[in-house]
Amino acid sequence: EDKMRRKGINIAVLSIVIGILLVGVVYAEDQIQETDNFKFLVPDTWQFIVYENGAVQIFNRMATYMVELKKEGYNMTDADWKSSMKIFVEQFKGSDLVVVEMLGFQFLKTTFDYSGTHQSLYTALLGGEKISVGIMGPEHETDEKIQAILKSIEIKKEAATE
C-alpha cells in the first residue's frame, strides 16, 4: 500500500515537472503572432495583449519595454493625420516630427518622455486609417528586441469588400 502511494506521488511530481518544462518551451522561442490588423514578433519570454478595440501591446516581463500597435480613425485625410501628430507633439513636448520610411510606408515620428518613460510614436495614414506604433523603454531606439519587433510588423490591409 505504501509503495503504491509513493508511486502515485512520483507520477504527480513528474507530471508537474513536465508541465513546467512544456510551459518553458512555449515561451522559450520567438513567435510570430497575428490579429485582424497586424502580424508581429513576440520575442522569447515576452508577452502580448490584444484589446477589444484591436490595439496590441507587446511587452517584456518587467514591462520596462513595450511596443503598442493601433489602427484608428476613419476616412482621415492627410491634413487630419498631420494635425493630430502636431497636437500630440505639443501635448507631450515631443521632438520635432520627422518622416521615417518604415515597413514600406511613410511614418511621422516623434520622441518624448512621459511619466518617467522614454517613448517614441510613429504614425502613418493608410486608407483613411491612422496606424500608430508606440515604443517605450530606455534606449528603445537601439534595443535589439524592440528593433526586431519593429522590423517584424506587418500591417494588414482590409480586403476590398465593396
Tab-separated table of C-alpha atoms in Angstrom:
chain	number	residue	atom	x	y	z
A	1	GLU	CA	0.000	0.000	0.000
A	2	ASP	CA	2.793	2.369	0.949
A	3	LYS	CA	4.658	1.586	-2.284
A	4	MET	CA	1.551	2.419	-4.338
A	5	ARG	CA	1.146	5.745	-2.662
A	6	ARG	CA	4.778	6.611	-3.256
A	7	LYS	CA	4.411	5.692	-6.914
A	8	GLY	CA	1.336	7.942	-7.154
A	9	ILE	CA	3.282	10.847	-5.675
A	10	ASN	CA	6.184	10.287	-8.054
A	11	ILE	CA	3.892	10.345	-11.062
A	12	ALA	CA	2.235	13.537	-9.794
A	13	VAL	CA	5.626	15.208	-9.285
A	14	LEU	CA	6.769	14.053	-12.706
A	15	SER	CA	3.688	15.467	-14.425
A	16	ILE	CA	4.248	18.821	-12.672
A	17	VAL	CA	7.873	18.862	-13.836
A	18	ILE	CA	6.806	18.034	-17.400
A	19	GLY	CA	4.174	20.773	-17.194
A	20	ILE	CA	6.806	23.310	-16.166
A	21	LEU	CA	9.119	22.192	-18.967
A	22	LEU	CA	6.356	22.487	-21.557
A	23	VAL	CA	5.448	25.989	-20.417
A	24	GLY	CA	9.141	26.856	-20.625
A	25	VAL	CA	9.353	25.603	-24.177
A	26	VAL	CA	6.289	27.539	-25.298
A	27	TYR	CA	7.825	30.817	-24.161
A	28	ALA	CA	11.428	29.941	-24.943
A	29	GLU	CA	11.273	30.935	-28.570
A	30	ASP	CA	10.338	33.928	-30.628
A	31	GLN	CA	6.889	33.580	-32.144
A	32	ILE	CA	5.001	35.411	-34.830
A	33	GLN	CA	1.507	36.294	-33.673
A	34	GLU	CA	-1.377	37.571	-35.724
A	35	THR	CA	-4.506	39.661	-35.126
A	36	ASP	CA	-7.094	41.112	-37.517
A	37	ASN	CA	-4.906	44.175	-38.064
A	38	PHE	CA	-1.311	43.144	-37.505
A	39	LYS	CA	1.297	40.422	-37.660
A	40	PHE	CA	4.197	40.805	-35.238
A	41	LEU	CA	7.033	39.092	-33.423
A	42	VAL	CA	6.737	38.263	-29.719
A	43	PRO	CA	10.329	37.713	-28.540
A	44	ASP	CA	11.420	34.951	-26.223
A	45	THR	CA	9.905	35.488	-22.705
A	46	TRP	CA	7.811	38.491	-23.817
A	47	GLN	CA	4.023	38.638	-23.640
A	48	PHE	CA	1.294	40.365	-25.570
A	49	ILE	CA	-2.280	41.546	-25.035
A	50	VAL	CA	-4.907	42.236	-27.675
A	51	TYR	CA	-7.594	44.716	-26.631
A	52	GLU	CA	-11.204	44.810	-27.801
A	53	ASN	CA	-10.513	47.839	-29.966
A	54	GLY	CA	-7.829	45.823	-31.785
A	55	ALA	CA	-4.870	47.544	-30.125
A	56	VAL	CA	-1.926	45.262	-29.328
A	57	GLN	CA	0.705	45.611	-26.619
A	58	ILE	CA	3.878	43.504	-26.696
A	59	PHE	CA	5.993	43.796	-23.560
A	60	ASN	CA	8.780	42.179	-21.577
A	61	ARG	CA	8.167	40.533	-18.212
A	62	MET	CA	9.157	43.587	-16.201
A	63	ALA	CA	7.057	45.796	-18.506
A	64	THR	CA	10.033	48.117	-18.874
A	65	TYR	CA	9.835	47.788	-22.675
A	66	MET	CA	6.700	47.846	-24.772
A	67	VAL	CA	5.547	48.124	-28.361
A	68	GLU	CA	1.951	49.210	-28.908
A	69	LEU	CA	0.151	48.843	-32.241
A	70	LYS	CA	-3.104	50.628	-33.047
A	71	LYS	CA	-5.317	51.246	-36.020
A	72	GLU	CA	-7.786	54.088	-35.519
A	73	GLY	CA	-9.797	56.739	-37.282
A	74	TYR	CA	-11.992	56.533	-40.318
A	75	ASN	CA	-11.829	58.471	-43.584
A	76	MET	CA	-8.961	60.552	-42.196
A	77	THR	CA	-7.301	62.962	-44.590
A	78	ASP	CA	-3.604	63.709	-44.812
A	79	ALA	CA	-4.300	67.042	-43.074
A	80	ASP	CA	-6.204	65.308	-40.225
A	81	TRP	CA	-3.331	62.908	-39.686
A	82	LYS	CA	-0.633	65.589	-39.693
A	83	SER	CA	-2.570	67.915	-37.397
A	84	SER	CA	-3.245	65.038	-34.955
A	85	MET	CA	0.518	64.473	-34.770
A	86	LYS	CA	1.265	68.194	-34.307
A	87	ILE	CA	-1.218	68.308	-31.419
A	88	PHE	CA	0.376	65.199	-29.912
A	89	VAL	CA	3.850	66.786	-30.087
A	90	GLU	CA	2.590	69.935	-28.347
A	91	GLN	CA	0.791	67.967	-25.629
A	92	PHE	CA	3.693	65.636	-24.854
A	93	LYS	CA	6.538	68.071	-25.625
A	94	GLY	CA	7.848	65.673	-28.245
A	95	SER	CA	10.777	66.145	-30.598
A	96	ASP	CA	10.122	67.750	-33.991
A	97	LEU	CA	8.294	65.426	-36.365
A	98	VAL	CA	10.494	63.538	-38.807
A	99	VAL	CA	9.437	61.418	-41.755
A	100	VAL	CA	10.628	57.819	-41.440
A	101	GLU	CA	10.386	55.158	-44.133
A	102	MET	CA	9.327	52.025	-42.258
A	103	LEU	CA	7.516	48.775	-43.084
A	104	GLY	CA	7.058	50.061	-46.630
A	105	PHE	CA	5.175	53.199	-45.560
A	106	GLN	CA	5.964	56.773	-44.626
A	107	PHE	CA	5.581	57.360	-40.916
A	108	LEU	CA	5.801	60.570	-38.918
A	109	LYS	CA	7.871	60.082	-35.773
A	110	THR	CA	8.314	61.959	-32.517
A	111	THR	CA	10.254	61.004	-29.378
A	112	PHE	CA	9.254	62.168	-25.899
A	113	ASP	CA	9.391	61.373	-22.198
A	114	TYR	CA	6.144	60.778	-20.369
A	115	SER	CA	5.658	59.753	-16.727
A	116	GLY	CA	9.320	58.845	-16.490
A	117	THR	CA	9.324	56.651	-19.588
A	118	HIS	CA	11.305	57.311	-22.746
A	119	GLN	CA	8.996	56.783	-25.749
A	120	SER	CA	8.610	57.201	-29.489
A	121	LEU	CA	5.429	57.361	-31.526
A	122	TYR	CA	5.302	56.570	-35.232
A	123	THR	CA	2.082	57.084	-37.180
A	124	ALA	CA	1.150	56.518	-40.806
A	125	LEU	CA	-2.020	57.118	-42.783
A	126	LEU	CA	-3.277	54.044	-44.595
A	127	GLY	CA	-6.576	54.022	-46.440
A	128	GLY	CA	-8.055	56.717	-44.207
A	129	GLU	CA	-6.953	54.996	-41.005
A	130	LYS	CA	-4.170	56.100	-38.697
A	131	ILE	CA	-1.681	53.357	-37.890
A	132	SER	CA	0.208	54.029	-34.658
A	133	VAL	CA	3.322	52.251	-33.485
A	134	GLY	CA	4.292	53.327	-29.989
A	135	ILE	CA	7.544	52.223	-28.401
A	136	MET	CA	8.630	52.667	-24.846
A	137	GLY	CA	11.634	51.818	-22.717
A	138	PRO	CA	15.122	53.111	-22.022
A	139	GLU	CA	17.349	53.112	-25.118
A	140	HIS	CA	14.446	51.751	-27.174
A	141	GLU	CA	15.997	53.212	-30.320
A	142	THR	CA	18.820	50.688	-30.112
A	143	ASP	CA	17.316	47.841	-28.055
A	144	GLU	CA	17.702	44.621	-30.095
A	145	LYS	CA	14.363	43.069	-29.177
A	146	ILE	CA	12.407	46.278	-29.740
A	147	GLN	CA	14.097	46.695	-33.129
A	148	ALA	CA	13.359	43.061	-34.018
A	149	ILE	CA	9.655	43.580	-33.193
A	150	LEU	CA	9.594	46.779	-35.256
A	151	LYS	CA	11.098	45.052	-38.293
A	152	SER	CA	8.641	42.162	-37.956
A	153	ILE	CA	5.431	44.197	-38.026
A	154	GLU	CA	3.071	43.620	-40.916
A	155	ILE	CA	0.059	45.883	-41.266
A	156	LYS	CA	-2.847	44.007	-42.770
A	157	LYS	CA	-4.800	45.884	-45.366
A	158	GLU	CA	-8.542	45.408	-45.407
A	159	ALA	CA	-9.681	43.212	-48.281
A	160	ALA	CA	-11.879	45.371	-50.504
A	161	THR	CA	-15.369	44.004	-49.913
A	162	GLU	CA	-17.320	46.555	-51.952
